[in-house]
mmCIF file of C-alpha atoms in Angstrom:
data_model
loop_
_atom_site.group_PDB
_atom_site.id
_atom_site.type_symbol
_atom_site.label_atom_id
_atom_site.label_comp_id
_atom_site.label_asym_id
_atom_site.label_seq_id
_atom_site.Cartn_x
_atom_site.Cartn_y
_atom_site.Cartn_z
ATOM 1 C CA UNK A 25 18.320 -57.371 21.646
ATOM 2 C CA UNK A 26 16.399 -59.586 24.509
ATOM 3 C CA UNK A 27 16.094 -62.055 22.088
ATOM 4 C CA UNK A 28 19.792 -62.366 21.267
ATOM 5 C CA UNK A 29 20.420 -62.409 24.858
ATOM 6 C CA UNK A 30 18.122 -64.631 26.114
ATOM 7 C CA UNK A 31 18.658 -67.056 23.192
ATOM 8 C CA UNK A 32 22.811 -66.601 23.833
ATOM 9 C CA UNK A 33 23.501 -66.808 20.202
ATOM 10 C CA UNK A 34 26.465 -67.567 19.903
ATOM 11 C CA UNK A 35 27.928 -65.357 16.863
ATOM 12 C CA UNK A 36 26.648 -62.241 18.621
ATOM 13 C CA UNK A 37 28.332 -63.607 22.266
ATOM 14 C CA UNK A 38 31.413 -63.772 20.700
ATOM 15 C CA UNK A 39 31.593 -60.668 18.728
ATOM 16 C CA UNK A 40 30.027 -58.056 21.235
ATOM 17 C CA UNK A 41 32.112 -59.880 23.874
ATOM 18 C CA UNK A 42 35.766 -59.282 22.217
ATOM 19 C CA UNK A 43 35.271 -55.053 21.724
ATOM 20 C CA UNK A 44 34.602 -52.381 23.914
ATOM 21 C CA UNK A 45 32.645 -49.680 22.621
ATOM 22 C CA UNK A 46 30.847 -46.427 22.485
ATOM 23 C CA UNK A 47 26.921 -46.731 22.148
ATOM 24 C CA UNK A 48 23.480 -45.154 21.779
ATOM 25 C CA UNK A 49 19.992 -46.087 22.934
ATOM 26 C CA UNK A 50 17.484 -44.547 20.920
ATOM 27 C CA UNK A 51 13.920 -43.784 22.285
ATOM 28 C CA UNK A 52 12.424 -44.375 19.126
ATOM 29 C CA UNK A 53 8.934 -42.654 20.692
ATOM 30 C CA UNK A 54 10.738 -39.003 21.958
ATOM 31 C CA UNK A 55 13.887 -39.045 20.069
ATOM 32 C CA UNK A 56 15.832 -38.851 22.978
ATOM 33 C CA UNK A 57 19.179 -40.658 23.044
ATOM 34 C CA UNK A 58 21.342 -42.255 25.854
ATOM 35 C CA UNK A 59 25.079 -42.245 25.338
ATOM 36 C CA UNK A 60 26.926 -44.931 27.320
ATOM 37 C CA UNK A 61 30.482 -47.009 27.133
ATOM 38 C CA UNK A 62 31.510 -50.621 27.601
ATOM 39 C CA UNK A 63 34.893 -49.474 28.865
ATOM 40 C CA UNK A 64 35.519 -51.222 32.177
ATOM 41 C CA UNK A 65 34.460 -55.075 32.298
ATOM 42 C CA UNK A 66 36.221 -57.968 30.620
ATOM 43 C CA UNK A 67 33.349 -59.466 28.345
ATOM 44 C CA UNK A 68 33.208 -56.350 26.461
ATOM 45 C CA UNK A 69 30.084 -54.705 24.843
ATOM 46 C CA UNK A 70 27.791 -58.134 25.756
ATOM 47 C CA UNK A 71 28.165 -57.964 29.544
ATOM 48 C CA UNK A 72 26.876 -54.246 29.267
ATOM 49 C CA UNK A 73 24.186 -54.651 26.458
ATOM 50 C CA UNK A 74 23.148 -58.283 28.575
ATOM 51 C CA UNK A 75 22.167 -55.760 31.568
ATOM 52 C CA UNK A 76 19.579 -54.346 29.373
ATOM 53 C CA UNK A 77 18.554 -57.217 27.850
ATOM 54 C CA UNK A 78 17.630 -58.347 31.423
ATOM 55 C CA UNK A 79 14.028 -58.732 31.283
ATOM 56 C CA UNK A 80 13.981 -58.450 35.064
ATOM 57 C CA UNK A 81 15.545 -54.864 34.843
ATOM 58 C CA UNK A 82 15.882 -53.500 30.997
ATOM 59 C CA UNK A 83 17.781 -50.426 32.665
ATOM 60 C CA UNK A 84 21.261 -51.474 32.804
ATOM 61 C CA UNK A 85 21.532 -49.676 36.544
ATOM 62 C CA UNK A 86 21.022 -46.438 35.098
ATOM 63 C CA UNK A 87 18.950 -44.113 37.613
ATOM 64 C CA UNK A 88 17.146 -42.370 34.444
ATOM 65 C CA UNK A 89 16.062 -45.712 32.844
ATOM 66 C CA UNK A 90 15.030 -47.115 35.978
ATOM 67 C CA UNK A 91 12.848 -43.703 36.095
ATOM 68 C CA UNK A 92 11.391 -44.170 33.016
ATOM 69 C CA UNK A 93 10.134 -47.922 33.355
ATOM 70 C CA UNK A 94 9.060 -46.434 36.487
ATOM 71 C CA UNK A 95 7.003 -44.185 34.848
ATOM 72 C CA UNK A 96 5.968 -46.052 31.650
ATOM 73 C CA UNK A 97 6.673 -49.432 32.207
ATOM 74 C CA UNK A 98 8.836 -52.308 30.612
ATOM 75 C CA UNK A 99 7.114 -52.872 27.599
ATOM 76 C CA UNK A 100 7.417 -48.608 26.800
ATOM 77 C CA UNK A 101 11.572 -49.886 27.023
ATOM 78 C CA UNK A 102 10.962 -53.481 24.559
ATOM 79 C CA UNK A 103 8.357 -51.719 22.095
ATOM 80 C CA UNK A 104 10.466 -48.185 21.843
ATOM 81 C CA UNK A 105 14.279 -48.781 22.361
ATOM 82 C CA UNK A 106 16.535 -48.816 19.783
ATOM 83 C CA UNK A 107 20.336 -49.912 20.597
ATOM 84 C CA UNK A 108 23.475 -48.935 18.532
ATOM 85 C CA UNK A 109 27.205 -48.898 17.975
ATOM 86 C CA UNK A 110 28.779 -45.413 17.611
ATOM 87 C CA UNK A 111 32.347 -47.068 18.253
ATOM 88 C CA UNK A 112 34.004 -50.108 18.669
ATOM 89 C CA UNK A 113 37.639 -50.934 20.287
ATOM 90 C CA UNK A 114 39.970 -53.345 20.861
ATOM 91 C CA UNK A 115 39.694 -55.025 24.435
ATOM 92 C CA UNK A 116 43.194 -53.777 25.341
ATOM 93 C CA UNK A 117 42.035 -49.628 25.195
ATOM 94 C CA UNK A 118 42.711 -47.779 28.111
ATOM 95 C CA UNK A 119 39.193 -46.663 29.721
ATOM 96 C CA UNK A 120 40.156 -43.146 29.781
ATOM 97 C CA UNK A 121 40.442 -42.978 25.830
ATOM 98 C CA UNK A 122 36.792 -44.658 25.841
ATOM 99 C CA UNK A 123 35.139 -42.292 28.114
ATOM 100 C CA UNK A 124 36.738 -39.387 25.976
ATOM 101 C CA UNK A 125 35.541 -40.870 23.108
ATOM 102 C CA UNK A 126 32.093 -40.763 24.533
ATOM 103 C CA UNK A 127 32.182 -37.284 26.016
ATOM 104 C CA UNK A 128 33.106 -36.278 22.080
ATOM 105 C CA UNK A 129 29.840 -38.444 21.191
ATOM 106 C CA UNK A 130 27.807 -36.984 23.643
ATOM 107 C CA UNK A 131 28.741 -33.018 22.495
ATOM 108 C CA UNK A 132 28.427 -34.230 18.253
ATOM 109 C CA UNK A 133 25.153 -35.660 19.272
ATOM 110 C CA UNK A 134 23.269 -32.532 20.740
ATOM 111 C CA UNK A 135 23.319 -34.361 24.554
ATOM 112 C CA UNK A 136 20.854 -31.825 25.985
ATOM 113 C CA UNK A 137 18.380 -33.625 23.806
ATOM 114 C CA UNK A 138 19.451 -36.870 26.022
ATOM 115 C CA UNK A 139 19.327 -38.486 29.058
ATOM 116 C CA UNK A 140 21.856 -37.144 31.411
ATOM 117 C CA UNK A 141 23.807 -39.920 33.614
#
């Protein structure tokens, strides 16, 4: 994903920028998943994915990232992370039906096994 961000391709801009969407990071090392939501900002899934694509950061502001590249280090986040869609919506859904959609994602997907907000 730093790649696609760094590079700005284009195709990928355009697409992740016109849906909001229910995700997962996947620590491909532990197994342990991260459940997030592009829900509130107006480029959509890129502006949220392009905050950890940052090279600079790779946590996206999350306090439990930011622990864990604390703890491991940045290239523990390049070499192990896995990111995926779990749902996609139109730019015009209200954030309140994204953020139930991933509380429902976060229960299906076992979230004690994750990292908690």
């Amino acid at each position: 994903m730093e790649q696609i961000v760094d590079n700005g391709e284009a195709n990928w801009k355009q697409a992740l920028s016109n849906v909001k969407a229910v995700y997962v990071i996947t620590d491909r090392h532990t197994g342990k998943l991260y459940i997030g939501s592009a829900s509130r900002n107006e480029r959509g899934l890129w502006q949220r994915w392009s905050a950890y694509a940052d090279l600079n950061n790779l946590t996206g502001r999350n306090q439990k990232l930011k622990q864990l590249k604390a703890e491991k280090g940045s290239l523990y986040i390049i070499d192990n992370f896995q990111y995926s869609i779990l749902e996609i919506f139109d730019t015009k859904t209200k954030v309140e039906d994204i953020i139930s959609r991933e509380s429902y994602w976060k229960r299906v997907l076992a979230y004690p096994r994750t990292w908690a907000e």
